[in-house]
DNA sequence: CTCTTTTTGAAATTGAATTTCAATTTCATT
DNA sequence: AATGAAATTGAAATTCAATTTCAAAAAGAG
């Protein structure tokens, strides 16, 4: 995201454009993955050690409100954030062995969810769907260990 | 569950059969819904005010390990427990208006999840799937309020 | 009953999430 | 550029569920 677009967005919200917000936004939007606040703060602090954890916390909340970040709570309980990509949506496959997270999109799944919800008279706004298991390599390791003993 | 069956189960685990465990089990298994520890403790304390929160906590963890309880973490963050029913599985529809939780089972959904996971080389052990939206009555209330202003 | 082990429950601890508040910064206005 | 109200920052404090600690009580094997 261009600095100007960010300033506009911030200003439209009646907020002020600060160095901290710009830095956090820049680092966060250019990152990938699902990071905890501690991880994001560590990254940000590398660039600018003066930026406090609290500011990172508040800025990520802000970005979530603006639709630029998505807050995720997987089974480990710690809140994680990932940058969003306009109008897209995905769910997650999570490896219980190595922690790898694979993203997937499945229109059939989405429409099936809608159908189920409608069947119960619900109108759905969002959902949470995570599949926990073992990725190829981890499943393989588990199997070979079992054979040996 | 019969008291004898419980004693057997407990004994097989090398654990001791206590009044507290029996009471908590009895109350919990005869309840329905998705209760927080505080709620379960409140119920248990009505029968026997001497039973401590910690014991309820530990007993619910135990029941979860034995497969008699399921631990759920919905969006509000607080851990909830529900009694399980042998070999069944269900997911949840949650109303953002009134908090109502509706359970559903959908074989098509389950097999679709497996198919998606296989497609990414994963072997799934469990999943989490919650649909958040508005139930019939709540959706209706929202609409009529909007019309009025 | 006796002894050893487990369990209990109150209190303490943990750790992430959130709030507080004084100092600092932004920015609209002069 | 200076002013000043309002927003922001960041360290510290607080919150609150989850978990651990530990001394006293209870279970149950022998
Ligand atoms: Mn993702
Ligand atoms: Mn349920
Ligand atoms: Zn793996
Ligand atoms: Zn409702």
PDB file of C-alpha atoms in Angstrom, chain B:
ATOM      1  CA  UNK B   1     -23.752 -43.103  33.178  1.00  0.00           C
ATOM      2  CA  UNK B   2     -24.068 -45.624  36.002  1.00  0.00           C
ATOM      3  CA  UNK B   3     -21.890 -45.089  39.075  1.00  0.00           C
ATOM      4  CA  UNK B   4     -20.350 -48.547  38.584  1.00  0.00           C
ATOM      5  CA  UNK B   5     -19.322 -47.861  35.034  1.00  0.00           C
ATOM      6  CA  UNK B   6     -17.681 -44.661  36.206  1.00  0.00           C
ATOM      7  CA  UNK B   7     -15.766 -46.449  38.941  1.00  0.00           C
ATOM      8  CA  UNK B   8     -14.526 -49.000  36.450  1.00  0.00           C
ATOM      9  CA  UNK B   9     -13.440 -46.326  34.002  1.00  0.00           C
ATOM     10  CA  UNK B  10     -11.669 -44.367  36.732  1.00  0.00           C
ATOM     11  CA  UNK B  11     -10.009 -47.448  38.130  1.00  0.00           C
ATOM     12  CA  UNK B  12      -8.774 -48.507  34.700  1.00  0.00           C
ATOM     13  CA  UNK B  13      -6.980 -45.185  34.510  1.00  0.00           C
ATOM     14  CA  UNK B  14      -5.293 -45.860  37.826  1.00  0.00           C
ATOM     15  CA  UNK B  15      -7.256 -43.049  39.429  1.00  0.00           C
ATOM     16  CA  UNK B  16      -9.298 -42.864  42.566  1.00  0.00           C
ATOM     17  CA  UNK B  17     -13.043 -42.696  42.764  1.00  0.00           C
ATOM     18  CA  UNK B  18     -14.043 -39.681  44.819  1.00  0.00           C
ATOM     19  CA  UNK B  19     -17.288 -38.092  45.844  1.00  0.00           C
ATOM     20  CA  UNK B  20     -16.309 -34.906  44.010  1.00  0.00           C
ATOM     21  CA  UNK B  21     -15.645 -36.679  40.737  1.00  0.00           C
ATOM     22  CA  UNK B  22     -18.881 -38.632  40.955  1.00  0.00           C
ATOM     23  CA  UNK B  23     -20.921 -35.493  41.670  1.00  0.00           C
ATOM     24  CA  UNK B  24     -19.339 -33.452  38.922  1.00  0.00           C
ATOM     25  CA  UNK B  25     -19.745 -36.273  36.443  1.00  0.00           C
ATOM     26  CA  UNK B  26     -23.349 -36.771  37.399  1.00  0.00           C
ATOM     27  CA  UNK B  27     -24.280 -33.129  37.057  1.00  0.00           C
ATOM     28  CA  UNK B  28     -22.273 -32.616  33.901  1.00  0.00           C
ATOM     29  CA  UNK B  29     -23.462 -35.666  31.998  1.00  0.00           C
ATOM     30  CA  UNK B  30     -27.074 -34.856  32.793  1.00  0.00           C
ATOM     31  CA  UNK B  31     -26.710 -31.320  31.526  1.00  0.00           C
ATOM     32  CA  UNK B  32     -26.939 -29.976  28.012  1.00  0.00           C
ATOM     33  CA  UNK B  33     -25.425 -27.044  26.280  1.00  0.00           C
ATOM     34  CA  UNK B  34     -22.009 -25.490  26.191  1.00  0.00           C
ATOM     35  CA  UNK B  35     -21.003 -24.378  29.651  1.00  0.00           C
ATOM     36  CA  UNK B  36     -18.020 -22.477  30.943  1.00  0.00           C
ATOM     37  CA  UNK B  37     -16.145 -23.773  33.969  1.00  0.00           C
ATOM     38  CA  UNK B  38     -17.617 -20.986  36.051  1.00  0.00           C
ATOM     39  CA  UNK B  39     -21.108 -22.093  35.038  1.00  0.00           C
ATOM     40  CA  UNK B  40     -20.415 -25.746  35.743  1.00  0.00           C
ATOM     41  CA  UNK B  41     -18.858 -24.870  39.064  1.00  0.00           C
ATOM     42  CA  UNK B  42     -21.882 -22.781  39.988  1.00  0.00           C
ATOM     43  CA  UNK B  43     -24.167 -25.745  39.275  1.00  0.00           C
ATOM     44  CA  UNK B  44     -21.995 -28.166  41.170  1.00  0.00           C
ATOM     45  CA  UNK B  45     -21.682 -25.775  44.090  1.00  0.00           C
ATOM     46  CA  UNK B  46     -25.463 -25.650  44.376  1.00  0.00           C
ATOM     47  CA  UNK B  47     -25.437 -29.359  45.216  1.00  0.00           C
ATOM     48  CA  UNK B  48     -22.248 -29.263  47.247  1.00  0.00           C
ATOM     49  CA  UNK B  49     -20.733 -25.870  48.081  1.00  0.00           C
ATOM     50  CA  UNK B  50     -17.557 -27.470  49.333  1.00  0.00           C
ATOM     51  CA  UNK B  51     -16.418 -28.549  45.888  1.00  0.00           C
ATOM     52  CA  UNK B  52     -13.763 -26.170  44.633  1.00  0.00           C
ATOM     53  CA  UNK B  53     -13.382 -24.569  41.241  1.00  0.00           C
ATOM     54  CA  UNK B  54     -10.013 -26.250  40.800  1.00  0.00           C
ATOM     55  CA  UNK B  55     -11.539 -29.685  41.211  1.00  0.00           C
ATOM     56  CA  UNK B  56     -14.174 -28.893  38.617  1.00  0.00           C
ATOM     57  CA  UNK B  57     -11.423 -27.678  36.317  1.00  0.00           C
ATOM     58  CA  UNK B  58      -9.382 -30.836  36.778  1.00  0.00           C
ATOM     59  CA  UNK B  59     -12.374 -33.130  36.487  1.00  0.00           C
ATOM     60  CA  UNK B  60     -13.508 -31.573  33.231  1.00  0.00           C
ATOM     61  CA  UNK B  61      -9.989 -31.977  31.863  1.00  0.00           C
ATOM     62  CA  UNK B  62     -10.174 -35.600  32.963  1.00  0.00           C
ATOM     63  CA  UNK B  63     -13.561 -36.154  31.344  1.00  0.00           C
ATOM     64  CA  UNK B  64     -12.212 -34.632  28.159  1.00  0.00           C
ATOM     65  CA  UNK B  65      -9.296 -37.065  28.235  1.00  0.00           C
ATOM     66  CA  UNK B  66     -11.710 -39.950  28.784  1.00  0.00           C
ATOM     67  CA  UNK B  67     -13.851 -38.811  25.873  1.00  0.00           C
ATOM     68  CA  UNK B  68     -16.889 -37.966  28.005  1.00  0.00           C
ATOM     69  CA  UNK B  69     -16.592 -34.216  27.530  1.00  0.00           C
ATOM     70  CA  UNK B  70     -15.649 -32.039  24.576  1.00  0.00           C
ATOM     71  CA  UNK B  71     -13.777 -28.785  25.027  1.00  0.00           C
ATOM     72  CA  UNK B  72     -14.994 -25.975  22.779  1.00  0.00           C
ATOM     73  CA  UNK B  73     -13.498 -22.578  22.164  1.00  0.00           C
ATOM     74  CA  UNK B  74     -15.903 -20.326  20.346  1.00  0.00           C
ATOM     75  CA  UNK B  75     -15.242 -16.751  19.328  1.00  0.00           C
ATOM     76  CA  UNK B  76     -15.857 -15.285  22.779  1.00  0.00           C
ATOM     77  CA  UNK B  77     -12.651 -16.973  23.879  1.00  0.00           C
ATOM     78  CA  UNK B  78     -13.904 -18.648  27.049  1.00  0.00           C
ATOM     79  CA  UNK B  79     -13.460 -22.417  27.104  1.00  0.00           C
ATOM     80  CA  UNK B  80     -16.721 -24.316  27.236  1.00  0.00           C
ATOM     81  CA  UNK B  81     -17.538 -27.962  27.797  1.00  0.00           C
ATOM     82  CA  UNK B  82     -20.313 -30.160  26.498  1.00  0.00           C
ATOM     83  CA  UNK B  83     -21.108 -33.816  27.209  1.00  0.00           C
ATOM     84  CA  UNK B  84     -20.293 -36.067  24.276  1.00  0.00           C
ATOM     85  CA  UNK B  85     -22.457 -38.791  22.794  1.00  0.00           C
ATOM     86  CA  UNK B  86     -20.493 -41.908  21.750  1.00  0.00           C
ATOM     87  CA  UNK B  87     -19.268 -41.869  18.208  1.00  0.00           C
ATOM     88  CA  UNK B  88     -21.182 -38.786  17.166  1.00  0.00           C
ATOM     89  CA  UNK B  89     -19.828 -35.495  15.928  1.00  0.00           C
ATOM     90  CA  UNK B  90     -21.408 -32.164  15.265  1.00  0.00           C
ATOM     91  CA  UNK B  91     -20.559 -28.577  14.407  1.00  0.00           C
ATOM     92  CA  UNK B  92     -22.124 -25.284  15.461  1.00  0.00           C
ATOM     93  CA  UNK B  93     -24.184 -22.387  14.229  1.00  0.00           C
ATOM     94  CA  UNK B  94     -23.874 -19.410  16.564  1.00  0.00           C
ATOM     95  CA  UNK B  95     -26.191 -16.406  16.652  1.00  0.00           C
ATOM     96  CA  UNK B  96     -24.387 -13.076  16.943  1.00  0.00           C
ATOM     97  CA  UNK B  97     -27.601 -11.537  18.257  1.00  0.00           C
ATOM     98  CA  UNK B  98     -28.837 -13.699  21.096  1.00  0.00           C
ATOM     99  CA  UNK B  99     -25.944 -16.135  21.480  1.00  0.00           C
ATOM    100  CA  UNK B 100     -28.076 -19.151  20.674  1.00  0.00           C
ATOM    101  CA  UNK B 101     -26.048 -22.184  19.600  1.00  0.00           C
ATOM    102  CA  UNK B 102     -27.545 -24.653  17.151  1.00  0.00           C
ATOM    103  CA  UNK B 103     -25.837 -27.961  16.498  1.00  0.00           C
ATOM    104  CA  UNK B 104     -25.737 -29.647  13.138  1.00  0.00           C
ATOM    105  CA  UNK B 105     -24.340 -32.714  11.487  1.00  0.00           C
ATOM    106  CA  UNK B 106     -23.659 -32.846   7.791  1.00  0.00           C
ATOM    107  CA  UNK B 107     -21.990 -35.850   6.210  1.00  0.00           C
ATOM    108  CA  UNK B 108     -21.484 -33.962   2.982  1.00  0.00           C
ATOM    109  CA  UNK B 109     -19.514 -31.327   4.860  1.00  0.00           C
ATOM    110  CA  UNK B 110     -17.389 -33.911   6.610  1.00  0.00           C
ATOM    111  CA  UNK B 111     -16.502 -35.737   3.430  1.00  0.00           C
ATOM    112  CA  UNK B 112     -15.817 -32.508   1.597  1.00  0.00           C
ATOM    113  CA  UNK B 113     -13.370 -31.577   4.342  1.00  0.00           C
ATOM    114  CA  UNK B 114     -11.609 -34.902   3.949  1.00  0.00           C
ATOM    115  CA  UNK B 115     -11.426 -34.430   0.216  1.00  0.00           C
ATOM    116  CA  UNK B 116      -9.942 -30.958   0.586  1.00  0.00           C
ATOM    117  CA  UNK B 117      -7.374 -32.201   3.096  1.00  0.00           C
ATOM    118  CA  UNK B 118      -6.369 -35.155   0.929  1.00  0.00           C
ATOM    119  CA  UNK B 119      -5.967 -32.776  -1.981  1.00  0.00           C
ATOM    120  CA  UNK B 120      -3.254 -31.030   0.047  1.00  0.00           C
ATOM    121  CA  UNK B 121      -1.638 -34.237   1.218  1.00  0.00           C
ATOM    122  CA  UNK B 122      -3.007 -33.906   4.749  1.00  0.00           C
ATOM    123  CA  UNK B 123      -4.480 -36.596   6.938  1.00  0.00           C
ATOM    124  CA  UNK B 124      -7.088 -34.924   9.175  1.00  0.00           C
ATOM    125  CA  UNK B 125      -7.676 -35.856  12.804  1.00  0.00           C
ATOM    126  CA  UNK B 126     -10.142 -33.225  13.832  1.00  0.00           C
ATOM    127  CA  UNK B 127     -11.515 -29.923  12.752  1.00  0.00           C
ATOM    128  CA  UNK B 128     -13.194 -26.864  13.992  1.00  0.00           C
ATOM    129  CA  UNK B 129     -16.102 -25.368  12.163  1.00  0.00           C
ATOM    130  CA  UNK B 130     -18.383 -22.652  13.404  1.00  0.00           C
ATOM    131  CA  UNK B 131     -20.854 -20.574  11.433  1.00  0.00           C
ATOM    132  CA  UNK B 132     -21.568 -17.119  12.869  1.00  0.00           C
ATOM    133  CA  UNK B 133     -24.625 -15.152  11.864  1.00  0.00           C
ATOM    134  CA  UNK B 134     -28.144 -14.295  12.930  1.00  0.00           C
ATOM    135  CA  UNK B 135     -30.886 -16.728  13.768  1.00  0.00           C
ATOM    136  CA  UNK B 136     -34.342 -16.213  12.291  1.00  0.00           C
ATOM    137  CA  UNK B 137     -35.782 -14.074  15.109  1.00  0.00           C
ATOM    138  CA  UNK B 138     -32.633 -11.950  15.473  1.00  0.00           C
ATOM    139  CA  UNK B 139     -32.307 -11.374  11.723  1.00  0.00           C
ATOM    140  CA  UNK B 140     -35.922 -10.250  11.725  1.00  0.00           C
ATOM    141  CA  UNK B 141     -35.389  -7.821  14.614  1.00  0.00           C
ATOM    142  CA  UNK B 142     -32.401  -6.276  12.882  1.00  0.00           C
ATOM    143  CA  UNK B 143     -34.342  -5.775   9.660  1.00  0.00           C
ATOM    144  CA  UNK B 144     -37.369  -4.172  11.279  1.00  0.00           C
ATOM    145  CA  UNK B 145     -35.185  -1.826  13.330  1.00  0.00           C
ATOM    146  CA  UNK B 146     -33.428  -0.721  10.159  1.00  0.00           C
ATOM    147  CA  UNK B 147     -36.732   0.044   8.503  1.00  0.00           C
ATOM    148  CA  UNK B 148     -37.822   2.175  11.406  1.00  0.00           C
ATOM    149  CA  UNK B 149     -34.599   4.174  11.311  1.00  0.00           C
TER     150      UNK B 149
END
